[in-house]
Short mmCIF file of C-alpha atoms in Angstrom, two decimals:
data_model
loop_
_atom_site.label_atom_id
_atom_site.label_comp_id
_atom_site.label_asym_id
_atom_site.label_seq_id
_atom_site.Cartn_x
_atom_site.Cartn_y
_atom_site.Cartn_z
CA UNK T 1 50.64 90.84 12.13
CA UNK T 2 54.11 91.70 10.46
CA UNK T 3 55.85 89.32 8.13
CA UNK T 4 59.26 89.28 8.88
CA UNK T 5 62.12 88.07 6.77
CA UNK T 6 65.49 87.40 9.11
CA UNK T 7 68.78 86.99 6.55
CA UNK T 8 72.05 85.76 8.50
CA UNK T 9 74.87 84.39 7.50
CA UNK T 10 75.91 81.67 9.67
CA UNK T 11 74.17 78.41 10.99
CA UNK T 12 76.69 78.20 14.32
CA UNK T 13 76.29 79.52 17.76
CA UNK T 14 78.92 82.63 18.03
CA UNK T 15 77.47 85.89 19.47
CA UNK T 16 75.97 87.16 16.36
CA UNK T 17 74.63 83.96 15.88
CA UNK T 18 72.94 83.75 19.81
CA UNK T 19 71.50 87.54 19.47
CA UNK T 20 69.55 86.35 16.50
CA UNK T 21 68.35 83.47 18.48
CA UNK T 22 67.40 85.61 21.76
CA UNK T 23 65.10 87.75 19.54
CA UNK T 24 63.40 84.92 17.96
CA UNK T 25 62.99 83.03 21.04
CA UNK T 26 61.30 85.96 22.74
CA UNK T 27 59.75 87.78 20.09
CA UNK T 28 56.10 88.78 20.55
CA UNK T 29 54.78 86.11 17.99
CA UNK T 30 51.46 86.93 17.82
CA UNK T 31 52.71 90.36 16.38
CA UNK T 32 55.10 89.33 14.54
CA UNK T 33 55.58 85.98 12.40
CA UNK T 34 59.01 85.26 11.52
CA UNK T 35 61.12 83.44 8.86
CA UNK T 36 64.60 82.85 8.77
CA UNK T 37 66.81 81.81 6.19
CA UNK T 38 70.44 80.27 7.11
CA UNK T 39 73.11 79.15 4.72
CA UNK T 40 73.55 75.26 5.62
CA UNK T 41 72.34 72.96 8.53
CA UNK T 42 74.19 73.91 11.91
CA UNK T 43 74.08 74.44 15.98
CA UNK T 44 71.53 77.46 15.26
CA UNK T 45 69.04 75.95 13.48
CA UNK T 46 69.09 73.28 15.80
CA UNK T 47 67.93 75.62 18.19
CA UNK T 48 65.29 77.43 16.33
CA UNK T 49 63.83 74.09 15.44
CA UNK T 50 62.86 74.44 19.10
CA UNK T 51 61.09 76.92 18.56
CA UNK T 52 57.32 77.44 17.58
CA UNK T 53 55.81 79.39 14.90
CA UNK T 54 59.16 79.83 12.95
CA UNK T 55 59.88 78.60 9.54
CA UNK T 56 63.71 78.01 8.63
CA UNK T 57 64.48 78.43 4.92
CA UNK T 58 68.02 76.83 4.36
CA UNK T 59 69.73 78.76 1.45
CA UNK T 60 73.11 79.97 0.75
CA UNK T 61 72.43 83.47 0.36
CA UNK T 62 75.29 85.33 -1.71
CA UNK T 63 78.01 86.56 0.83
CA UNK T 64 80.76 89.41 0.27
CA UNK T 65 84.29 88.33 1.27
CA UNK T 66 87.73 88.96 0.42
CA UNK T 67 88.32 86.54 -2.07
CA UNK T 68 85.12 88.17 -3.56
CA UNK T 69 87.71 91.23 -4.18
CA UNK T 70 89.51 90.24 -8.06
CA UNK T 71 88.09 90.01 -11.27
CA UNK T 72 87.00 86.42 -11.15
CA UNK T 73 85.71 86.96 -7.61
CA UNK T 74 83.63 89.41 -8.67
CA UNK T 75 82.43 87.79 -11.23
CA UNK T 76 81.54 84.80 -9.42
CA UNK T 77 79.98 86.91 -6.61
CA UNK T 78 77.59 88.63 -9.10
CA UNK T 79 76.55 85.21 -10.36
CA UNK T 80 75.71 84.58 -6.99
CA UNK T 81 74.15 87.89 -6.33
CA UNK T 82 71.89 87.26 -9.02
CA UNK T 83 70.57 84.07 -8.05
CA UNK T 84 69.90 85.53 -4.44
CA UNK T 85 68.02 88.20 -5.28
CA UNK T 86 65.64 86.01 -7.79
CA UNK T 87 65.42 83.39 -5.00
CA UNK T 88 64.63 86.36 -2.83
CA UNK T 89 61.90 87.74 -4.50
CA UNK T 90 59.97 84.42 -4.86
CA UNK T 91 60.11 83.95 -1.30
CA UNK T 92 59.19 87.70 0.00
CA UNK T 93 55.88 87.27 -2.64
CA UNK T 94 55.39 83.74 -0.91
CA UNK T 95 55.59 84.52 2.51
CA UNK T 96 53.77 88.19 1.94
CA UNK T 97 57.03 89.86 3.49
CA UNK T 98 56.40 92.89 4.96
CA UNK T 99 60.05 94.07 6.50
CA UNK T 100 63.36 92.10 5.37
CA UNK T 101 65.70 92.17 8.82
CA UNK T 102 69.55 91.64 7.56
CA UNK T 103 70.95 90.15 10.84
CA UNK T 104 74.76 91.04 8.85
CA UNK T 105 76.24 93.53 7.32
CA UNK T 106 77.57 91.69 4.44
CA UNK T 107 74.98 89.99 2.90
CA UNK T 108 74.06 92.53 0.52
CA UNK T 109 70.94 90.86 -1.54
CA UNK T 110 68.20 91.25 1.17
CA UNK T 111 68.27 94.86 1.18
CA UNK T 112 68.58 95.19 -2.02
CA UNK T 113 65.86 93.26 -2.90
CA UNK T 114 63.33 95.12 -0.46
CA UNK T 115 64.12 98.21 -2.17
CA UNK T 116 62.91 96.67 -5.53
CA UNK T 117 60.03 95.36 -4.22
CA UNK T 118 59.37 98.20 -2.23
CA UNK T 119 59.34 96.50 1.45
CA UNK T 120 60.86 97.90 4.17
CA UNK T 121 64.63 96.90 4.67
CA UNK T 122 65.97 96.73 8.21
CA UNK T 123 70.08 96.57 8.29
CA UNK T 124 71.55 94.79 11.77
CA UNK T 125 75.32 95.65 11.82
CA UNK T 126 77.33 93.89 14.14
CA UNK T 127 80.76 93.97 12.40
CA UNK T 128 83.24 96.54 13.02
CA UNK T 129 85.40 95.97 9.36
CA UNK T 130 89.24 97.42 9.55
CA UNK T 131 90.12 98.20 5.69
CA UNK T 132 88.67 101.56 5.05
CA UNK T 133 88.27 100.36 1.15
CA UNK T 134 86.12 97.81 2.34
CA UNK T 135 84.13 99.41 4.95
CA UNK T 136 83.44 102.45 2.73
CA UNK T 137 81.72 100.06 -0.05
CA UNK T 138 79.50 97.91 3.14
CA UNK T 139 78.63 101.40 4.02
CA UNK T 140 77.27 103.21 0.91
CA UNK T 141 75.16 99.76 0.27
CA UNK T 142 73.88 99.41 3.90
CA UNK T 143 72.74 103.32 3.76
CA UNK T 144 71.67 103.36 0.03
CA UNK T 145 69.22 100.25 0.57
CA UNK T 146 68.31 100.26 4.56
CA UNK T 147 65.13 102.09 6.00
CA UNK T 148 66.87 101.96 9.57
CA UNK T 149 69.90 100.82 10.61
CA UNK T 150 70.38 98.56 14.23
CA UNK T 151 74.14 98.84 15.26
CA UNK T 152 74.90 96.59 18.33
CA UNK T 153 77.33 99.30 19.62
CA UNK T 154 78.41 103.24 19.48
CA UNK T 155 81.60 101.90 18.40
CA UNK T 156 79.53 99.84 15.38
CA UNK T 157 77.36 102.55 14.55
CA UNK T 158 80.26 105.03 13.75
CA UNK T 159 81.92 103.12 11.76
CA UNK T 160 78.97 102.43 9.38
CA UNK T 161 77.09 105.62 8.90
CA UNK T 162 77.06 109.14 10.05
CA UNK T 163 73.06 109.30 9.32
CA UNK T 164 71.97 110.24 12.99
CA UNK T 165 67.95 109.85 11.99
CA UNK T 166 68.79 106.43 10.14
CA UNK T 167 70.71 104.40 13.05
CA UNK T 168 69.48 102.89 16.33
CA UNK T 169 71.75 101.26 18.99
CA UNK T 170 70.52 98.41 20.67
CA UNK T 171 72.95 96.45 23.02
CA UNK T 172 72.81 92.62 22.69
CA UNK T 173 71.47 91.12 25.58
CA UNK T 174 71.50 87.39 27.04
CA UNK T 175 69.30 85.55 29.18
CA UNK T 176 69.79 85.71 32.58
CA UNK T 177 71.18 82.58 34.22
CA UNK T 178 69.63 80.09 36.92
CA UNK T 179 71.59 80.53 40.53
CA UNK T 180 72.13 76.98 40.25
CA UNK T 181 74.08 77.28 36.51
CA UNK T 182 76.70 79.84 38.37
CA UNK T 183 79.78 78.60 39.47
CA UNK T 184 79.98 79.00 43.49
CA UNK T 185 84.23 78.78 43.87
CA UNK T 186 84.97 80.14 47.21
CA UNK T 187 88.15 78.02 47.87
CA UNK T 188 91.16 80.37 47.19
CA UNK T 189 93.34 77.31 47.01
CA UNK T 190 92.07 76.07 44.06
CA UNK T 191 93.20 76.00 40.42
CA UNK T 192 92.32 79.63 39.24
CA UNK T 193 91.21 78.77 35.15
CA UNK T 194 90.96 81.52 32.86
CA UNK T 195 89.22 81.27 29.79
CA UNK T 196 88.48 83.11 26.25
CA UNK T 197 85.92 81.98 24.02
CA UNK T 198 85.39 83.11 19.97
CA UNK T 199 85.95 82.76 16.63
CA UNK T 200 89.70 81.42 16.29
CA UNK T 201 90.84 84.22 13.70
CA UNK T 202 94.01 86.67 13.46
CA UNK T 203 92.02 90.20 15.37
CA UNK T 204 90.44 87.43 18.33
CA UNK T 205 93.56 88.05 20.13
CA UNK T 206 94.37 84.44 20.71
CA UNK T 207 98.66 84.88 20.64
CA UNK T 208 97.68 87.76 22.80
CA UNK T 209 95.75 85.37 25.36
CA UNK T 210 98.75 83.33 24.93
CA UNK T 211 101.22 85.64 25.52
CA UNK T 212 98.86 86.61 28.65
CA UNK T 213 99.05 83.05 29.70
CA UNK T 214 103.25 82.87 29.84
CA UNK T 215 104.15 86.11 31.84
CA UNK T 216 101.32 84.86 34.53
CA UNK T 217 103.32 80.91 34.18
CA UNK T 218 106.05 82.96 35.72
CA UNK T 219 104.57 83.88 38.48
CA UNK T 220 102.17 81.24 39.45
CA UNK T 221 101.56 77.69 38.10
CA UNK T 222 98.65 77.00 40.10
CA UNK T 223 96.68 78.47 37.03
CA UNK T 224 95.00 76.68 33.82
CA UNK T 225 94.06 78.83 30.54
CA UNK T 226 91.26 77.51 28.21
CA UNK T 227 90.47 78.60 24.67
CA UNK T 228 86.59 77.62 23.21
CA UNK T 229 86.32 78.15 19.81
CA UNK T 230 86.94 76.69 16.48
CA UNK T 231 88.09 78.46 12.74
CA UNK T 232 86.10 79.13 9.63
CA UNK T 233 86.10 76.28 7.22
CA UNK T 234 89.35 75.88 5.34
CA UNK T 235 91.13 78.22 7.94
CA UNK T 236 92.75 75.24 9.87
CA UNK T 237 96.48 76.72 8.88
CA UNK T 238 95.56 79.71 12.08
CA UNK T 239 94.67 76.81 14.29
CA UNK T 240 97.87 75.27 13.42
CA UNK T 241 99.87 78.51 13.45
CA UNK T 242 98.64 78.86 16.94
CA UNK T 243 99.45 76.26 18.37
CA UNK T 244 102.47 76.38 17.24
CA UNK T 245 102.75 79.35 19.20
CA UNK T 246 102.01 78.06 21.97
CA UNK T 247 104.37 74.89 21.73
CA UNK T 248 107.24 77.57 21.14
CA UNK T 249 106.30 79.48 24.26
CA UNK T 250 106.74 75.40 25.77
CA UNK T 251 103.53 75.79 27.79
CA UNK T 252 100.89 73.38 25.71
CA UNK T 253 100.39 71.37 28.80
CA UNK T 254 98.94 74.88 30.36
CA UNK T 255 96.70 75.98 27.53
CA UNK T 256 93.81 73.58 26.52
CA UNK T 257 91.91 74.02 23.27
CA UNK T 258 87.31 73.28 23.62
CA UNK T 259 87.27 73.89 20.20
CA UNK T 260 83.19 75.19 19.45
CA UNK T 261 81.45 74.71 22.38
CA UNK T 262 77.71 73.75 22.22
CA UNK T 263 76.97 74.37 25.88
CA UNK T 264 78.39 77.34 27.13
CA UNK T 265 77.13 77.38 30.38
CA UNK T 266 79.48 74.53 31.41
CA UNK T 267 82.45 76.48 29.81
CA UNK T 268 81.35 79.51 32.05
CA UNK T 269 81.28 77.19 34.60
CA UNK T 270 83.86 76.05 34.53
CA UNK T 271 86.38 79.39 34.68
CA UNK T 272 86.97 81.65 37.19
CA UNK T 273 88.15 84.80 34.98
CA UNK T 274 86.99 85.80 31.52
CA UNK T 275 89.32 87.37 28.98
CA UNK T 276 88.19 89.08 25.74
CA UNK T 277 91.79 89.87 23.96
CA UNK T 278 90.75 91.16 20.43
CA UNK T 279 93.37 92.94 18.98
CA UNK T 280 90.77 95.13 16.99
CA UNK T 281 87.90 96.53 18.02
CA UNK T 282 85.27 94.59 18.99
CA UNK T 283 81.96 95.58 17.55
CA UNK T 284 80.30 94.92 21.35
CA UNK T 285 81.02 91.25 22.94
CA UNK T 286 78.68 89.57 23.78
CA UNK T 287 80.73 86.94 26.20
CA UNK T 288 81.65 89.61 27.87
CA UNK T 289 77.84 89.91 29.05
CA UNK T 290 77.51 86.37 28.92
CA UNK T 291 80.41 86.00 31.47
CA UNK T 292 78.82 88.91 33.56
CA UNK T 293 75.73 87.41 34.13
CA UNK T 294 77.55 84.47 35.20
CA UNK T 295 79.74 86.54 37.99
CA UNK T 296 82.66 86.22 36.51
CA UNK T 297 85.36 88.71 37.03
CA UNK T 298 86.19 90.23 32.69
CA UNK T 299 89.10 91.57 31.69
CA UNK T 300 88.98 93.28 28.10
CA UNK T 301 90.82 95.11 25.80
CA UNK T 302 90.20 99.04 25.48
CA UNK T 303 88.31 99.56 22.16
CA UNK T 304 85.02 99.01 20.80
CA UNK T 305 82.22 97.63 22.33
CA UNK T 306 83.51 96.96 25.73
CA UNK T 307 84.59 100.04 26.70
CA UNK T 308 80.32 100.81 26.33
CA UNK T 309 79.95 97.96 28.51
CA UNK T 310 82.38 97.86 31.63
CA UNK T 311 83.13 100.40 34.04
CA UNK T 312 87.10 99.77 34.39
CA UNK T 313 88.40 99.49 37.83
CA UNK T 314 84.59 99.08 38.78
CA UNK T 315 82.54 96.09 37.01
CA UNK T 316 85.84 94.99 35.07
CA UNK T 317 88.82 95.77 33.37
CA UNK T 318 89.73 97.50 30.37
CA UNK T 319 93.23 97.15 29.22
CA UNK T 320 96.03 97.60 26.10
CA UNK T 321 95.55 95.72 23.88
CA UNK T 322 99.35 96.16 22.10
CA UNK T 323 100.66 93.94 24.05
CA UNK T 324 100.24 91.86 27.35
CA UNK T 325 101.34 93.86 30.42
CA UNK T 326 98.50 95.52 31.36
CA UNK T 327 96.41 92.59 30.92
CA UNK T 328 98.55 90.10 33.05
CA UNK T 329 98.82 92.69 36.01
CA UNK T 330 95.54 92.48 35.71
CA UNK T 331 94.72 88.54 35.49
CA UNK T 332 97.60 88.07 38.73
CA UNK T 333 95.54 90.97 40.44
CA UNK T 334 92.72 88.58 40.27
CA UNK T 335 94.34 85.25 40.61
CA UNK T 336 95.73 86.14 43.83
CA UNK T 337 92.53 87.83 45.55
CA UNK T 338 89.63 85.46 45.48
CA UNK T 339 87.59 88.45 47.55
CA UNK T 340 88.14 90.85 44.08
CA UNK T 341 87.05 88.37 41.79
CA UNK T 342 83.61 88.07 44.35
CA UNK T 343 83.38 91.76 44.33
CA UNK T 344 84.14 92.69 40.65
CA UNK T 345 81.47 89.72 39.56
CA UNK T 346 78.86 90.73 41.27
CA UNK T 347 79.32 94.42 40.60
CA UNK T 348 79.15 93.16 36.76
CA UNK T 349 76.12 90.97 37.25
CA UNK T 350 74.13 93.98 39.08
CA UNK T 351 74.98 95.72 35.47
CA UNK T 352 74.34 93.13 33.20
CA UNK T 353 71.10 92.40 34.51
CA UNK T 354 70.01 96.47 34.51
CA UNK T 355 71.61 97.18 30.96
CA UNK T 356 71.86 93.98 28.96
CA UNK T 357 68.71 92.30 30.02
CA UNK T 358 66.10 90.20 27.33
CA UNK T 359 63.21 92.53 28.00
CA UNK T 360 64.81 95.60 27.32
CA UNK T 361 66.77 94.20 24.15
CA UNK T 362 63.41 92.62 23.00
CA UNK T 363 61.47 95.70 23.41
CA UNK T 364 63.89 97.85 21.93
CA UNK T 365 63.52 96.10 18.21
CA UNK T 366 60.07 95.16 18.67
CA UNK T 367 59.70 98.67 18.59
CA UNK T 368 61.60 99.76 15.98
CA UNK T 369 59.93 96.63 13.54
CA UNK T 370 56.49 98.85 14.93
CA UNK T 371 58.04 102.47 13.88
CA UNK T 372 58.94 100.96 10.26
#
């Protein structure tokens, strides 16, 4: 049996946060024992809690950020580093680790750490980061101190190392959902209700989802837009911002804000059209599976990860993401043919549950801890 040590730097239930959780709830456990250790108590560890046979180790591990990026943030990130990597240690000679698994590409100590002890050092990237400064540093650490790389995307991969015999793409995946979880809307006359769900931050796209929403208000009222997701601590001054936005644009009473959302199968429930507006490339999506498997009709923007996942014109839509015409021909396309939205779901279930299935996600890193 393997010994494996999961890192990840969040306790919440985003996408990054959900892969983790799909591979340790279906995991071959009696090949591999897992522990995990998460920064604080959250939604995630609620849900591995649920799970048997895995301990949870709850420990701020040191994190690289912006602020980290002056002279007194570096020193107080080495401080930091420091204390990971001795905390570290102690628990990889506790727990007889045999392969540390970084589940982020930023949290530098666990690989670093393997490398001194001489375990093996597995380096999940799921983060696509814009500066090139930035990204250049997260990649020389990452290749220096990883035995194999897992990027959850093409787009992810090429953007952290050019090291064909070190990287391995592996799609996230989600669990396929019960018929009776998926939303049967076959009345036309309905309100149509188009939704986005993520991390409230500047490159999510939100103002772009909002400027979506106001060109289709002049067409149509006989729509409702809804926004799941909530900011990073101490980032309440973008929530703000944005609504302001929206309160400019004199449509508030249109726009309705879930904050995070626990239970996402009643938001997919809920909507009737799924819209992934990230301004930047995303580093894959995963609601944009999630919202596949659920038959609902996507519509995302044209870089990153989605373009590996939909088929534009055919399972979805791929569109500009510079500014909002594209994407509201689009959305009005949809909101006035209740037949498309039928046929474009289920075209995009079909895939999701060929390409982005459990098994195949499960098997595909199972492996890989084998090969190391």
């Amino acid at each position: 049996m393997k010994n494996i040590l999961f890192l990840h730097s969040s306790s919440e239930l985003y996408g990054s946060d959900r892969s983790l959780l799909n591979l340790l709830k279906n995991i071959d456990r009696n090949e591999f024992k897992a522990s995990v250790i998460l920064p604080c108590e959250g939604p995630l560890v609620n849900e591995i809690k649920k799970i048997d046979n895995i301990d949870i180790i709850i420990k701020e591990i040191a994190v690289l950020r912006r602020k980290n990026l002056s002279i007194k943030g570096i020193f107080s990130y080495i401080l930091e580093f420091v204390k990971s990597v001795k905390f570290l240690t102690s628990i990889i000679k506790k727990n007889h680790i045999d392969i540390v698994y970084t589940n982020t590409s930023v949290v530098f100590p666990g690989g670093i750490t393997a490398k001194l002890l001489g375990k093996k050092s597995i380096w999940h990237v799921r983060e696509i980061i814009k500066n090139n400064f930035e990204r250049k540093i997260v990649s020389l650490i990452v290749n220096l101190f990883s035995d194999i790389i897992i990027a959850n995307s093409k787009a992810t991969g090429d953007a952290i190392t050019n090291n064909k015999q070190k990287i391995r793409i592996v799609y996230n995946a989600v669990e396929s959902t019960s018929n009776e979880l998926i939303r049967q809307n076959d009345n036309s006359e309905n309100e149509v209700v188009i939704g986005m769900a993520g991390r409230i931050n500047r490159w999510k796209g939100q103002k772009l989802f909002v400027d979506n929403a106001e060109r289709i208000l002049k067409s149509t009222n006989n729509v409702k837009f809804v926004i799941a997701g909530d900011v990073y601590t101490g980032e309440d001054h973008i929530l703000q911002d944005l609504k302001n936005y929206i309160k400019e644009k004199n449509i508030t009473d249109k726009i309705e804000f879930l904050g995070q959302v626990e239970d996402m199968n009643e938001f997919y429930n809920n909507i009737d059209i799924f819209i992934l507006p990230s301004i930047q490339p995303e580093p894959f999506g995963l609601v944009v599976i999630e919202a596949m498997d659920r038959a609902i009709p996507v519509i995302a923007t044209n870089h990153g990860g989605p373009t590996e996942i939909i088929e534009n014109e055919e399972d979805g839509y791929l569109v500009d993401y510079r500014d909002c015409t594209e994407m509201s021909n689009r959305t009005l396309e949809l909101i006035n043919n209740n037949d498309l939205r039928k046929c474009i779901g289920k075209k995009a279930k079909d895939k999701r549950d060929r390409m982005f299935n459990i098994d195949r996600y499960v098997e595909q890193i199972s492996n890989i801890l084998i090969e190391i």
